[in-house]
PDB file of C-alpha atoms in Angstrom:
ATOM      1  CA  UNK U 152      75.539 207.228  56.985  1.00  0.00           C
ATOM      2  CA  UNK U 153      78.651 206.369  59.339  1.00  0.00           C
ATOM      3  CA  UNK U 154      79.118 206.354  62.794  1.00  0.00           C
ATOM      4  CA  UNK U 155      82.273 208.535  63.996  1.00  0.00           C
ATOM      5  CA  UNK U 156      85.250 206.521  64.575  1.00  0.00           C
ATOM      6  CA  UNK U 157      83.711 202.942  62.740  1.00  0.00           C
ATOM      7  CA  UNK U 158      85.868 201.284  60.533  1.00  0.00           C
ATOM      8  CA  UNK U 159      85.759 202.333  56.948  1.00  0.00           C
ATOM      9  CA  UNK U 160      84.245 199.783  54.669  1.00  0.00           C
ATOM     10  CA  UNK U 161      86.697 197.621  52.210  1.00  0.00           C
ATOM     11  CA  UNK U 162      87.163 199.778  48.920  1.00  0.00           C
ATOM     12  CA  UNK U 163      87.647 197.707  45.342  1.00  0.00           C
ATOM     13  CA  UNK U 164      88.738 200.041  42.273  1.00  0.00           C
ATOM     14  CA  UNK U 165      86.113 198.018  41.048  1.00  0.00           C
ATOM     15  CA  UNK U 166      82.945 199.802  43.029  1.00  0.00           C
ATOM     16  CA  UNK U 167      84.402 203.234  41.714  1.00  0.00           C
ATOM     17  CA  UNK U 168      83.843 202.470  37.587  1.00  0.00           C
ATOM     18  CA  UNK U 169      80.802 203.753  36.502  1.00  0.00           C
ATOM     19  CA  UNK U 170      79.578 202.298  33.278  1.00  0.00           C
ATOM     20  CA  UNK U 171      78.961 205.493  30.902  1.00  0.00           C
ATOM     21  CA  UNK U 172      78.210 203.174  27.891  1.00  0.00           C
ATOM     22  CA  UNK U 173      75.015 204.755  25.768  1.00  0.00           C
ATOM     23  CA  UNK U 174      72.705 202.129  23.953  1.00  0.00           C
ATOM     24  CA  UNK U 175      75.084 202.588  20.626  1.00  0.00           C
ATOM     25  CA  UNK U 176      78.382 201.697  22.211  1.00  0.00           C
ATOM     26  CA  UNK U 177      76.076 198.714  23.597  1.00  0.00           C
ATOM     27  CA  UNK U 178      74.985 197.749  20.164  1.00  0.00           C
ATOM     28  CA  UNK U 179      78.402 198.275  18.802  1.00  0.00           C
ATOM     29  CA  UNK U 180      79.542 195.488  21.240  1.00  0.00           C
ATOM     30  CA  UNK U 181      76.742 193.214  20.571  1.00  0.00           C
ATOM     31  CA  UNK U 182      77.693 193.547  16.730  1.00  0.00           C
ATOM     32  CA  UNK U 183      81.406 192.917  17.672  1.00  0.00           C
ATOM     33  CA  UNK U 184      80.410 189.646  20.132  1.00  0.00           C
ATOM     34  CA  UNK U 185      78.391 188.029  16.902  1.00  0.00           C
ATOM     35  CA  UNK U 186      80.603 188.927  14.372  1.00  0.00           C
ATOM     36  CA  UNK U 187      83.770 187.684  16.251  1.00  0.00           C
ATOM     37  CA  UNK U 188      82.619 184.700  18.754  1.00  0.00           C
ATOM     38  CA  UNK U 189      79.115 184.003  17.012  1.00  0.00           C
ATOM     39  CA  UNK U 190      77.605 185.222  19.823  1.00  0.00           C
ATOM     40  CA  UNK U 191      74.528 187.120  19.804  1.00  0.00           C
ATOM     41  CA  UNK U 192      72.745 189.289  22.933  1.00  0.00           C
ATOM     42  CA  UNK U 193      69.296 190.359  22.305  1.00  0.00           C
ATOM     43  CA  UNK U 194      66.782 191.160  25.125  1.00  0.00           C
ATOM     44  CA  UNK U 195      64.121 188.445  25.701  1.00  0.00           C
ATOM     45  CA  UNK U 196      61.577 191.738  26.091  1.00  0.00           C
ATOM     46  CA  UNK U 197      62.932 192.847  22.487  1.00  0.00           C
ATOM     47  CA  UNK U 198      61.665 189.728  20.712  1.00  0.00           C
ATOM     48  CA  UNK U 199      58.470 190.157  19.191  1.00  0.00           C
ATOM     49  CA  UNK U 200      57.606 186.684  18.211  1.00  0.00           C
ATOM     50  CA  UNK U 201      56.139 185.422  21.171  1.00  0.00           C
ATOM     51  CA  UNK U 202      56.867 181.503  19.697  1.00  0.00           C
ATOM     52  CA  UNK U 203      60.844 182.661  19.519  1.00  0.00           C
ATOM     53  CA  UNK U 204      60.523 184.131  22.879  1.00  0.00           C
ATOM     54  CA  UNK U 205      59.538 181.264  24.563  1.00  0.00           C
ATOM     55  CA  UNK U 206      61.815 179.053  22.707  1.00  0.00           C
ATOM     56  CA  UNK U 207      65.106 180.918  23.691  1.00  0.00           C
ATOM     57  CA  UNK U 208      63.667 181.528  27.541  1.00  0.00           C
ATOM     58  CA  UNK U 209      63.347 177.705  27.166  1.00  0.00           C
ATOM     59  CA  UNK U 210      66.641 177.254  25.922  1.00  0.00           C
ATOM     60  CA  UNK U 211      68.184 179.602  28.826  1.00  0.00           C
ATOM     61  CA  UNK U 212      65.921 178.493  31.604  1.00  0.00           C
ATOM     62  CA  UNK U 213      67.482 174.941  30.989  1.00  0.00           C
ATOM     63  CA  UNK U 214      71.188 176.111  30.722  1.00  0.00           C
ATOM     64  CA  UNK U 215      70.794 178.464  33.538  1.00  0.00           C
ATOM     65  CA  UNK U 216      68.780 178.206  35.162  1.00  0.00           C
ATOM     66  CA  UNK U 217      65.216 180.466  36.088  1.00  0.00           C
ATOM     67  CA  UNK U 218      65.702 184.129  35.924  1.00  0.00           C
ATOM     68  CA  UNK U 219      65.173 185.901  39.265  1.00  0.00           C
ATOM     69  CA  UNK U 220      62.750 188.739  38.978  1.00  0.00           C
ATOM     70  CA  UNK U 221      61.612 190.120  35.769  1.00  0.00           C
ATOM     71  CA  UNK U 222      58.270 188.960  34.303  1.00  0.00           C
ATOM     72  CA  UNK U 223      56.545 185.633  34.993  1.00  0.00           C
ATOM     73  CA  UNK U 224      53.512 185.669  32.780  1.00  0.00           C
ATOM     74  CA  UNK U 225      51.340 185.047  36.080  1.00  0.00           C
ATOM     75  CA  UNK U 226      53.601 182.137  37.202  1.00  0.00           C
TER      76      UNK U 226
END
Protein backbone atom coordinates (compact mmCIF):
# COMPACT_ATOMS: atom_id res chain seq x y z
CA UNK A 1 0.00 0.00 0.00
CA UNK A 2 1.07 3.76 -0.82
CA UNK A 3 0.21 6.85 0.54
CA UNK A 4 -1.09 9.50 -2.20
CA UNK A 5 1.51 11.80 -3.28
CA UNK A 6 4.77 9.66 -1.47
CA UNK A 7 7.62 9.20 -3.47
CA UNK A 8 7.70 6.13 -5.61
CA UNK A 9 10.19 3.57 -4.48
CA UNK A 10 13.65 3.10 -6.60
CA UNK A 11 12.84 0.54 -9.51
CA UNK A 12 15.92 -1.98 -10.74
CA UNK A 13 15.09 -4.02 -14.09
CA UNK A 14 16.43 -6.39 -11.83
CA UNK A 15 13.21 -6.70 -9.24
CA UNK A 16 10.99 -7.16 -12.47
CA UNK A 17 12.72 -10.81 -13.75
CA UNK A 18 10.91 -13.52 -12.55
CA UNK A 19 12.79 -16.76 -12.58
CA UNK A 20 10.42 -19.27 -14.67
CA UNK A 21 13.16 -22.01 -14.58
CA UNK A 22 11.34 -25.67 -13.90
CA UNK A 23 13.50 -28.30 -11.91
CA UNK A 24 14.84 -29.70 -15.54
CA UNK A 25 16.23 -26.46 -16.87
CA UNK A 26 17.76 -26.44 -13.15
CA UNK A 27 19.29 -29.81 -13.60
CA UNK A 28 20.33 -29.01 -17.07
CA UNK A 29 22.47 -26.18 -15.53
CA UNK A 30 23.81 -28.18 -12.76
CA UNK A 31 24.96 -30.80 -15.51
CA UNK A 32 26.45 -27.86 -17.57
CA UNK A 33 28.33 -26.21 -14.19
CA UNK A 34 30.10 -29.90 -13.56
CA UNK A 35 30.76 -30.76 -16.86
CA UNK A 36 32.33 -27.33 -17.79
CA UNK A 37 33.90 -25.75 -14.39
CA UNK A 38 33.92 -29.13 -12.30
CA UNK A 39 31.50 -27.77 -10.31
CA UNK A 40 28.80 -29.67 -8.82
CA UNK A 41 25.35 -28.27 -6.87
CA UNK A 42 23.46 -30.83 -5.05
CA UNK A 43 21.09 -30.01 -2.11
CA UNK A 44 22.50 -30.88 1.36
CA UNK A 45 18.61 -32.23 2.05
CA UNK A 46 19.12 -34.48 -1.23
CA UNK A 47 22.04 -36.45 0.20
CA UNK A 48 21.08 -39.55 1.68
CA UNK A 49 24.21 -40.61 3.36
CA UNK A 50 23.99 -38.95 6.47
CA UNK A 51 28.19 -39.48 6.89
CA UNK A 52 28.48 -37.43 3.30
CA UNK A 53 26.06 -34.96 4.56
CA UNK A 54 27.82 -33.96 7.38
CA UNK A 55 31.09 -34.03 5.70
CA UNK A 56 30.18 -31.47 2.89
CA UNK A 57 28.03 -29.18 5.61
CA UNK A 58 31.47 -29.42 7.33
CA UNK A 59 33.31 -28.52 4.42
CA UNK A 60 30.83 -25.42 3.67
CA UNK A 61 30.27 -24.37 7.23
CA UNK A 62 34.15 -23.75 7.29
CA UNK A 63 34.37 -21.92 3.85
CA UNK A 64 31.29 -20.00 4.51
CA UNK A 65 30.39 -19.81 6.95
CA UNK A 66 26.94 -21.23 9.11
CA UNK A 67 23.85 -21.33 7.07
CA UNK A 68 21.09 -19.02 8.35
CA UNK A 69 17.85 -20.82 8.81
CA UNK A 70 17.19 -24.19 7.49
CA UNK A 71 17.59 -27.22 9.79
CA UNK A 72 19.82 -27.42 12.87
CA UNK A 73 19.47 -30.97 14.06
CA UNK A 74 18.35 -29.47 17.59
CA UNK A 75 21.36 -27.07 17.70
Amino acid sequence: MTLHGAPMLAQSPLTRLRSTTNEAELNAMRAAAWHRHGVASIAVDDITDPWLRQAITNEANRRWGRRNGGCNHGR
